[in-house]
Amino acid sequence: MYKIFATVLAGFMLLASPALAGETASPDGAEVYFINIADGDTVSSPVTIQFGLRGMGVAPAGTEKDHTGHHHLFIDRPPLGEGPDGMDEFEWPIPADDNHRHFGGGQTEVSVELAPGEHTLQLVLGDWSHIPHNPAVVSDVITITVE
Ligand SMILES: [Cu+2]
């Protein structure tokens, strides 16, 4: 019984607070998206990927300014919030490794080497300290095939 209650409560809290994210607010309607590739595309490596941002500005990491952030590219990992650290991913700095590429200089495009096969990609905007905004500004996860 308690477990059911806890589950319902957790579900309610999830709905009631979009606050499961960092402390930097994102404006209504902010959107990050892939400009030049789409789900299901077949491409060849190196893959040029252009990052689109609507309703916010791009600023280098370390620049604390309202309604700005820098791009992160998630490669071959679950969507933000569903990775190894679960919901904590919304509240902690994005790691930096092969699965998490940072564009702290404010870059809006990358050319990335990917092995042949299927790969998933997601764009996640991070604030000056690499923490997702609140609410988080993320793209859809797309799957591409590299020839
Ligand atoms: Cu970052």
CSV table of N, CA and C and ligand atoms in Angstrom, one decimal:
chain,number,residue,atom,x,y,z
A,1,MET,N,0.8,-1.2,0.0
A,1,MET,CA,0.0,0.0,0.0
A,1,MET,C,0.9,1.2,0.0
A,2,TYR,N,1.9,1.2,0.9
A,2,TYR,CA,2.8,2.4,0.9
A,2,TYR,C,3.4,2.6,-0.4
A,3,LYS,N,3.8,1.5,-1.0
A,3,LYS,CA,4.5,1.6,-2.3
A,3,LYS,C,3.7,2.2,-3.3
A,4,ILE,N,2.4,1.8,-3.3
A,4,ILE,CA,1.5,2.4,-4.3
A,4,ILE,C,1.4,3.9,-4.1
A,5,PHE,N,1.2,4.3,-2.8
A,5,PHE,CA,1.1,5.7,-2.5
A,5,PHE,C,2.3,6.4,-2.9
A,6,ALA,N,3.5,5.9,-2.6
A,6,ALA,CA,4.8,6.5,-3.0
A,6,ALA,C,4.9,6.7,-4.5
A,7,THR,N,4.4,5.7,-5.2
A,7,THR,CA,4.5,5.8,-6.7
A,7,THR,C,3.6,6.9,-7.2
A,8,VAL,N,2.4,6.9,-6.6
A,8,VAL,CA,1.4,7.9,-7.0
A,8,VAL,C,2.0,9.3,-6.7
A,9,LEU,N,2.5,9.4,-5.5
A,9,LEU,CA,3.1,10.7,-5.0
A,9,LEU,C,4.2,11.1,-6.0
A,10,ALA,N,5.1,10.2,-6.3
A,10,ALA,CA,6.2,10.5,-7.2
A,10,ALA,C,5.7,11.0,-8.5
A,11,GLY,N,4.7,10.3,-9.0
A,11,GLY,CA,4.1,10.6,-10.3
A,11,GLY,C,3.5,12.0,-10.2
A,12,PHE,N,2.8,12.3,-9.1
A,12,PHE,CA,2.2,13.6,-9.0
A,12,PHE,C,3.3,14.7,-8.9
A,13,MET,N,4.3,14.5,-8.2
A,13,MET,CA,5.4,15.5,-8.1
A,13,MET,C,6.0,15.7,-9.4
A,14,LEU,N,6.1,14.7,-10.2
A,14,LEU,CA,6.7,14.8,-11.5
A,14,LEU,C,5.9,15.8,-12.4
A,15,LEU,N,4.6,15.6,-12.3
A,15,LEU,CA,3.7,16.4,-13.0
A,15,LEU,C,3.6,17.8,-12.5
A,16,ALA,N,3.6,17.9,-11.2
A,16,ALA,CA,3.4,19.2,-10.5
A,16,ALA,C,4.6,20.1,-10.7
A,17,SER,N,5.8,19.5,-10.7
A,17,SER,CA,7.0,20.4,-10.8
A,17,SER,C,7.8,20.1,-12.0
A,18,PRO,N,7.9,21.0,-12.9
A,18,PRO,CA,8.8,20.8,-14.0
A,18,PRO,C,10.2,21.1,-13.5
A,19,ALA,N,10.3,21.2,-12.2
A,19,ALA,CA,11.5,21.7,-11.6
A,19,ALA,C,12.6,20.7,-11.4
A,20,LEU,N,12.5,19.5,-12.0
A,20,LEU,CA,13.6,18.5,-11.9
A,20,LEU,C,14.6,18.9,-12.9
A,21,ALA,N,15.3,19.9,-12.6
A,21,ALA,CA,16.4,20.4,-13.5
A,21,ALA,C,17.2,21.4,-12.7
A,22,GLY,N,18.2,21.9,-13.4
A,22,GLY,CA,19.1,22.9,-12.7
A,22,GLY,C,18.4,24.1,-12.3
A,23,GLU,N,19.2,25.1,-11.9
A,23,GLU,CA,18.6,26.3,-11.3
A,23,GLU,C,18.4,27.4,-12.3
A,24,THR,N,19.0,27.2,-13.5
A,24,THR,CA,18.9,28.3,-14.5
A,24,THR,C,17.7,28.1,-15.3
A,25,ALA,N,16.8,29.1,-15.3
A,25,ALA,CA,15.5,29.0,-16.0
A,25,ALA,C,15.7,29.1,-17.5
A,26,SER,N,14.8,28.4,-18.2
A,26,SER,CA,14.8,28.5,-19.7
A,26,SER,C,13.4,29.2,-20.0
A,27,PRO,N,13.4,30.0,-21.0
A,27,PRO,CA,12.1,30.7,-21.3
A,27,PRO,C,11.1,29.8,-21.9
A,28,ASP,N,9.8,30.1,-21.9
A,28,ASP,CA,8.8,29.4,-22.6
A,28,ASP,C,9.1,29.3,-24.0
A,29,GLY,N,8.9,28.1,-24.6
A,29,GLY,CA,9.1,27.9,-26.0
A,29,GLY,C,10.5,27.7,-26.5
A,30,ALA,N,11.5,27.7,-25.6
A,30,ALA,CA,12.8,27.5,-26.0
A,30,ALA,C,13.0,26.1,-26.6
A,31,GLU,N,13.7,26.0,-27.7
A,31,GLU,CA,13.8,24.8,-28.4
A,31,GLU,C,15.2,24.6,-29.0
A,32,VAL,N,15.7,23.4,-28.9
A,32,VAL,CA,17.0,23.0,-29.5
A,32,VAL,C,16.7,21.9,-30.5
A,33,TYR,N,17.3,21.9,-31.7
A,33,TYR,CA,17.0,21.0,-32.7
A,33,TYR,C,18.1,20.8,-33.7
A,34,PHE,N,18.1,19.7,-34.4
A,34,PHE,CA,19.1,19.4,-35.5
A,34,PHE,C,18.6,20.2,-36.8
A,35,ILE,N,19.6,20.9,-37.4
A,35,ILE,CA,19.2,21.7,-38.5
A,35,ILE,C,19.3,20.8,-39.8
A,36,ASN,N,20.4,20.1,-39.9
A,36,ASN,CA,20.7,19.5,-41.2
A,36,ASN,C,20.6,17.9,-41.3
A,37,ILE,N,20.2,17.3,-40.2
A,37,ILE,CA,20.0,15.9,-40.2
A,37,ILE,C,18.7,15.5,-39.5
A,38,ALA,N,18.1,14.4,-39.8
A,38,ALA,CA,16.9,14.0,-39.2
A,38,ALA,C,16.9,12.5,-38.9
A,39,ASP,N,15.9,12.1,-38.1
A,39,ASP,CA,15.8,10.8,-37.7
A,39,ASP,C,15.6,9.9,-39.0
A,40,GLY,N,16.4,8.8,-39.0
A,40,GLY,CA,16.3,7.9,-40.2
A,40,GLY,C,17.3,8.2,-41.3
A,41,ASP,N,18.0,9.3,-41.2
A,41,ASP,CA,19.0,9.6,-42.3
A,41,ASP,C,20.1,8.6,-42.4
A,42,THR,N,20.6,8.4,-43.6
A,42,THR,CA,21.8,7.7,-43.8
A,42,THR,C,22.9,8.6,-44.2
A,43,VAL,N,24.0,8.6,-43.6
A,43,VAL,CA,25.1,9.6,-43.8
A,43,VAL,C,26.4,8.9,-43.9
A,44,SER,N,27.5,9.6,-44.3
A,44,SER,CA,28.8,9.1,-44.3
A,44,SER,C,29.6,9.9,-43.3
A,45,SER,N,30.7,9.2,-42.7
A,45,SER,CA,31.5,9.8,-41.7
A,45,SER,C,32.7,10.5,-42.4
A,46,PRO,N,33.2,11.7,-42.0
A,46,PRO,CA,32.7,12.4,-40.8
A,46,PRO,C,31.4,13.1,-41.1
A,47,VAL,N,30.5,13.2,-40.0
A,47,VAL,CA,29.2,13.7,-40.1
A,47,VAL,C,29.2,15.1,-39.7
A,48,THR,N,28.7,16.0,-40.5
A,48,THR,CA,28.6,17.4,-40.1
A,48,THR,C,27.2,17.6,-39.5
A,49,ILE,N,27.2,18.1,-38.3
A,49,ILE,CA,25.9,18.3,-37.5
A,49,ILE,C,25.8,19.7,-37.1
A,50,GLN,N,24.7,20.3,-37.5
A,50,GLN,CA,24.4,21.7,-37.2
A,50,GLN,C,23.3,21.8,-36.1
A,51,PHE,N,23.6,22.7,-35.1
A,51,PHE,CA,22.7,22.8,-34.0
A,51,PHE,C,21.8,24.0,-34.1
A,52,GLY,N,20.6,23.9,-34.0
A,52,GLY,CA,19.6,25.0,-34.0
A,52,GLY,C,19.1,25.3,-32.6
A,53,LEU,N,18.9,26.6,-32.4
A,53,LEU,CA,18.4,27.0,-31.1
A,53,LEU,C,17.4,28.2,-31.3
A,54,ARG,N,16.2,28.0,-30.7
A,54,ARG,CA,15.1,29.0,-30.9
A,54,ARG,C,14.8,29.5,-29.5
A,55,GLY,N,14.6,30.8,-29.3
A,55,GLY,CA,14.1,31.4,-28.1
A,55,GLY,C,15.2,31.6,-27.0
A,56,MET,N,16.4,31.3,-27.3
A,56,MET,CA,17.5,31.5,-26.4
A,56,MET,C,18.7,31.8,-27.2
A,57,GLY,N,19.8,32.3,-26.5
A,57,GLY,CA,21.0,32.6,-27.2
A,57,GLY,C,22.1,31.6,-26.8
A,58,VAL,N,23.1,31.5,-27.7
A,58,VAL,CA,24.3,30.7,-27.4
A,58,VAL,C,25.4,31.6,-26.7
A,59,ALA,N,25.9,31.1,-25.6
A,59,ALA,CA,27.0,31.8,-24.9
A,59,ALA,C,28.0,30.8,-24.5
A,60,PRO,N,29.3,31.2,-24.5
A,60,PRO,CA,30.3,30.2,-24.1
A,60,PRO,C,30.1,29.7,-22.6
A,61,ALA,N,30.6,28.5,-22.3
A,61,ALA,CA,30.6,28.0,-21.0
A,61,ALA,C,31.2,29.1,-20.1
A,62,GLY,N,30.7,29.2,-18.9
A,62,GLY,CA,31.3,30.2,-17.9
A,62,GLY,C,30.6,31.5,-18.0
A,63,THR,N,29.8,31.8,-19.0
A,63,THR,CA,29.1,33.1,-19.2
A,63,THR,C,27.8,33.0,-18.5
A,64,GLU,N,27.6,33.6,-17.4
A,64,GLU,CA,26.3,33.5,-16.7
A,64,GLU,C,25.4,34.7,-17.1
A,65,LYS,N,24.5,34.4,-18.1
A,65,LYS,CA,23.6,35.4,-18.7
A,65,LYS,C,22.3,34.8,-18.9
A,66,ASP,N,21.2,35.5,-18.5
A,66,ASP,CA,19.9,34.9,-18.6
A,66,ASP,C,19.6,34.4,-20.0
A,67,HIS,N,18.9,33.3,-20.1
A,67,HIS,CA,18.4,32.8,-21.4
A,67,HIS,C,19.4,32.5,-22.4
A,68,THR,N,20.6,32.0,-21.9
A,68,THR,CA,21.6,31.5,-22.8
A,68,THR,C,22.1,30.2,-22.3
A,69,GLY,N,22.9,29.6,-23.2
A,69,GLY,CA,23.5,28.3,-22.8
A,69,GLY,C,24.4,27.8,-23.9
A,70,HIS,N,25.0,26.7,-23.8
A,70,HIS,CA,25.8,26.1,-24.9
A,70,HIS,C,25.4,24.7,-25.2
A,71,HIS,N,25.7,24.3,-26.4
A,71,HIS,CA,25.2,23.0,-26.9
A,71,HIS,C,26.0,21.8,-26.3
A,72,HIS,N,25.3,20.7,-26.2
A,72,HIS,CA,25.9,19.4,-25.9
A,72,HIS,C,25.3,18.4,-26.8
A,73,LEU,N,26.2,17.5,-27.3
A,73,LEU,CA,25.7,16.4,-28.2
A,73,LEU,C,25.9,15.1,-27.5
A,74,PHE,N,24.7,14.4,-27.3
A,74,PHE,CA,24.7,13.1,-26.7
A,74,PHE,C,24.8,12.1,-27.8
A,75,ILE,N,25.8,11.2,-27.7
A,75,ILE,CA,26.0,10.2,-28.8
A,75,ILE,C,25.8,8.8,-28.2
A,76,ASP,N,25.0,8.0,-28.7
A,76,ASP,CA,24.8,6.6,-28.3
A,76,ASP,C,24.6,6.5,-26.8
A,77,ARG,N,23.6,7.1,-26.3
A,77,ARG,CA,23.3,7.0,-24.9
A,77,ARG,C,21.8,7.3,-24.8
A,78,PRO,N,21.2,6.9,-23.6
A,78,PRO,CA,19.7,7.1,-23.5
A,78,PRO,C,19.4,8.6,-23.5
A,79,PRO,N,18.2,9.0,-23.6
A,79,PRO,CA,17.8,10.4,-23.5
A,79,PRO,C,18.1,11.0,-22.2
A,80,LEU,N,18.4,12.3,-22.1
A,80,LEU,CA,18.7,12.9,-20.8
A,80,LEU,C,17.6,12.6,-19.8
A,81,GLY,N,18.1,12.1,-18.6
A,81,GLY,CA,17.1,11.7,-17.6
A,81,GLY,C,16.9,10.2,-17.5
A,82,GLU,N,17.4,9.5,-18.5
A,82,GLU,CA,17.2,8.1,-18.6
A,82,GLU,C,18.6,7.4,-18.6
A,83,GLY,N,19.7,8.1,-18.4
A,83,GLY,CA,21.0,7.5,-18.4
A,83,GLY,C,21.3,6.9,-17.0
A,84,PRO,N,22.6,6.5,-16.8
A,84,PRO,CA,23.0,5.8,-15.6
A,84,PRO,C,22.6,6.5,-14.3
A,85,ASP,N,22.5,7.8,-14.3
A,85,ASP,CA,22.2,8.6,-13.1
A,85,ASP,C,20.7,9.0,-13.1
A,86,GLY,N,20.0,8.5,-14.0
A,86,GLY,CA,18.5,8.8,-14.0
A,86,GLY,C,18.2,10.2,-13.9
A,87,MET,N,17.2,10.5,-13.1
A,87,MET,CA,16.7,11.9,-13.0
A,87,MET,C,17.7,12.9,-12.5
A,88,ASP,N,18.7,12.4,-11.8
A,88,ASP,CA,19.8,13.3,-11.3
A,88,ASP,C,20.5,14.0,-12.5
A,89,GLU,N,20.4,13.4,-13.6
A,89,GLU,CA,21.1,14.0,-14.8
A,89,GLU,C,20.5,15.4,-15.1
A,90,PHE,N,19.3,15.7,-14.6
A,90,PHE,CA,18.8,17.0,-14.8
A,90,PHE,C,19.4,18.1,-13.9
A,91,GLU,N,20.1,17.6,-12.8
A,91,GLU,CA,20.5,18.5,-11.8
A,91,GLU,C,22.0,18.6,-11.7
A,92,TRP,N,22.8,17.8,-12.5
A,92,TRP,CA,24.2,17.7,-12.4
A,92,TRP,C,24.8,18.1,-13.7
A,93,PRO,N,26.1,18.6,-13.6
A,93,PRO,CA,26.8,19.0,-14.9
A,93,PRO,C,26.8,17.8,-15.8
A,94,ILE,N,26.7,18.0,-17.0
A,94,ILE,CA,26.8,17.0,-18.1
A,94,ILE,C,28.2,16.5,-18.1
A,95,PRO,N,28.4,15.1,-18.0
A,95,PRO,CA,29.8,14.6,-18.1
A,95,PRO,C,30.5,15.0,-19.5
A,96,ALA,N,31.8,14.8,-19.5
A,96,ALA,CA,32.5,15.1,-20.7
A,96,ALA,C,33.2,13.8,-21.1
A,97,ASP,N,32.7,13.1,-22.1
A,97,ASP,CA,33.4,11.9,-22.6
A,97,ASP,C,32.9,11.6,-24.0
A,98,ASP,N,33.2,10.4,-24.5
A,98,ASP,CA,32.8,10.1,-25.9
A,98,ASP,C,31.3,10.2,-26.2
A,99,ASN,N,30.5,10.0,-25.1
A,99,ASN,CA,29.1,10.0,-25.3
A,99,ASN,C,28.5,11.4,-25.0
A,100,HIS,N,29.3,12.3,-24.5
A,100,HIS,CA,28.8,13.6,-24.2
A,100,HIS,C,29.8,14.7,-24.7
A,101,ARG,N,29.5,15.3,-25.8
A,101,ARG,CA,30.4,16.3,-26.3
A,101,ARG,C,29.9,17.7,-25.9
A,102,HIS,N,30.8,18.5,-25.4
A,102,HIS,CA,30.5,19.9,-25.0
A,102,HIS,C,31.0,20.9,-26.1
A,103,PHE,N,30.2,21.9,-26.3
A,103,PHE,CA,30.6,23.0,-27.2
A,103,PHE,C,30.7,24.3,-26.4
A,104,GLY,N,31.6,24.3,-25.5
A,104,GLY,CA,31.7,25.4,-24.5
A,104,GLY,C,32.2,26.7,-25.1
A,105,GLY,N,32.7,26.6,-26.3
A,105,GLY,CA,33.1,27.8,-27.0
A,105,GLY,C,32.0,28.5,-27.7
A,106,GLY,N,30.8,27.9,-27.6
A,106,GLY,CA,29.6,28.5,-28.3
A,106,GLY,C,29.4,28.0,-29.7
A,107,GLN,N,30.2,26.9,-30.0
A,107,GLN,CA,30.0,26.4,-31.4
A,107,GLN,C,28.6,25.9,-31.7
A,108,THR,N,28.2,26.0,-33.0
A,108,THR,CA,26.9,25.7,-33.4
A,108,THR,C,26.9,24.6,-34.5
A,109,GLU,N,28.1,24.0,-34.6
A,109,GLU,CA,28.3,23.0,-35.6
A,109,GLU,C,29.5,22.1,-35.3
A,110,VAL,N,29.4,20.8,-35.7
A,110,VAL,CA,30.6,19.9,-35.4
A,110,VAL,C,30.7,19.0,-36.6
A,111,SER,N,31.9,18.5,-36.9
A,111,SER,CA,32.1,17.4,-37.8
A,111,SER,C,32.6,16.3,-37.0
A,112,VAL,N,31.9,15.2,-36.9
A,112,VAL,CA,32.2,14.1,-35.9
A,112,VAL,C,32.5,12.8,-36.7
A,113,GLU,N,33.5,12.1,-36.3
A,113,GLU,CA,33.8,10.8,-36.9
A,113,GLU,C,32.9,9.7,-36.1
A,114,LEU,N,32.1,9.0,-36.9
A,114,LEU,CA,31.3,7.9,-36.3
A,114,LEU,C,31.6,6.6,-37.1
A,115,ALA,N,31.6,5.6,-36.3
A,115,ALA,CA,31.9,4.2,-36.9
A,115,ALA,C,30.6,3.9,-37.8
A,116,PRO,N,30.8,3.0,-38.8
A,116,PRO,CA,29.7,2.6,-39.5
A,116,PRO,C,28.6,1.9,-38.6
A,117,GLY,N,27.4,2.1,-39.0
A,117,GLY,CA,26.3,1.5,-38.2
A,117,GLY,C,25.3,2.5,-37.7
A,118,GLU,N,24.4,2.1,-36.8
A,118,GLU,CA,23.4,3.0,-36.3
A,118,GLU,C,23.9,3.8,-35.1
A,119,HIS,N,23.6,5.0,-35.0
A,119,HIS,CA,23.9,5.9,-33.8
A,119,HIS,C,22.8,6.7,-33.4
A,120,THR,N,22.6,7.0,-32.1
A,120,THR,CA,21.6,7.9,-31.7
A,120,THR,C,22.3,9.2,-31.3
A,121,LEU,N,21.5,10.3,-31.5
A,121,LEU,CA,22.0,11.6,-31.2
A,121,LEU,C,20.9,12.4,-30.5
A,122,GLN,N,21.3,13.2,-29.6
A,122,GLN,CA,20.4,14.2,-28.9
A,122,GLN,C,21.2,15.4,-28.6
A,123,LEU,N,20.5,16.6,-28.8
A,123,LEU,CA,21.1,17.8,-28.4
A,123,LEU,C,20.5,18.2,-27.0
A,124,VAL,N,21.4,18.7,-26.1
A,124,VAL,CA,21.0,19.1,-24.8
A,124,VAL,C,21.7,20.5,-24.5
A,125,LEU,N,20.9,21.5,-24.2
A,125,LEU,CA,21.5,22.8,-23.9
A,125,LEU,C,21.9,22.7,-22.4
A,126,GLY,N,23.1,23.3,-22.1
A,126,GLY,CA,23.5,23.4,-20.8
A,126,GLY,C,23.8,24.8,-20.4
A,127,ASP,N,23.6,25.1,-19.1
A,127,ASP,CA,23.9,26.5,-18.7
A,127,ASP,C,25.4,26.8,-18.6
A,128,TRP,N,25.7,27.9,-18.0
A,128,TRP,CA,27.2,28.3,-17.9
A,128,TRP,C,28.0,27.2,-17.2
A,129,SER,N,27.3,26.4,-16.3
A,129,SER,CA,28.1,25.4,-15.6
A,129,SER,C,27.8,24.0,-16.0
A,130,HIS,N,27.3,23.9,-17.3
A,130,HIS,CA,27.0,22.6,-17.9
A,130,HIS,C,25.8,21.8,-17.4
A,131,ILE,N,25.0,22.5,-16.6
A,131,ILE,CA,23.8,21.8,-16.0
A,131,ILE,C,22.6,22.2,-16.9
A,132,PRO,N,21.7,21.2,-17.2
A,132,PRO,CA,20.6,21.5,-18.1
A,132,PRO,C,19.7,22.6,-17.4
A,133,HIS,N,19.0,23.3,-18.3
A,133,HIS,CA,18.1,24.4,-17.8
A,133,HIS,C,16.9,23.8,-17.1
A,134,ASN,N,16.1,24.7,-16.6
A,134,ASN,CA,14.8,24.3,-15.9
A,134,ASN,C,13.7,25.1,-16.5
A,135,PRO,N,12.8,24.5,-17.3
A,135,PRO,CA,12.9,23.1,-17.7
A,135,PRO,C,14.0,22.8,-18.8
A,136,ALA,N,14.4,21.6,-18.8
A,136,ALA,CA,15.5,21.2,-19.7
A,136,ALA,C,15.1,21.5,-21.2
A,137,VAL,N,16.1,22.0,-21.9
A,137,VAL,CA,15.9,22.3,-23.3
A,137,VAL,C,16.7,21.2,-24.1
A,138,VAL,N,15.9,20.2,-24.7
A,138,VAL,CA,16.5,19.1,-25.3
A,138,VAL,C,15.9,18.8,-26.7
A,139,SER,N,16.6,18.2,-27.6
A,139,SER,CA,16.0,17.8,-28.9
A,139,SER,C,15.4,16.4,-28.7
A,140,ASP,N,14.7,16.1,-29.8
A,140,ASP,CA,14.3,14.6,-29.9
A,140,ASP,C,15.6,13.8,-30.0
A,141,VAL,N,15.5,12.6,-29.7
A,141,VAL,CA,16.6,11.7,-29.9
A,141,VAL,C,16.4,11.2,-31.4
A,142,ILE,N,17.4,11.3,-32.2
A,142,ILE,CA,17.3,10.8,-33.6
A,142,ILE,C,18.3,9.6,-33.8
A,143,THR,N,17.9,8.7,-34.7
A,143,THR,CA,18.8,7.6,-35.0
A,143,THR,C,19.3,7.8,-36.5
A,144,ILE,N,20.6,7.8,-36.7
A,144,ILE,CA,21.1,7.9,-38.0
A,144,ILE,C,21.9,6.6,-38.3
A,145,THR,N,22.1,6.3,-39.6
A,145,THR,CA,22.9,5.2,-40.0
A,145,THR,C,24.1,5.8,-40.7
A,146,VAL,N,25.3,5.4,-40.3
A,146,VAL,CA,26.5,5.8,-40.9
A,146,VAL,C,27.0,4.6,-41.9
A,147,GLU,N,27.2,5.0,-43.1
A,147,GLU,CA,27.6,3.9,-44.1
A,147,GLU,C,29.0,3.5,-43.9
B,1,CU,CU,29.1,21.9,-21.3
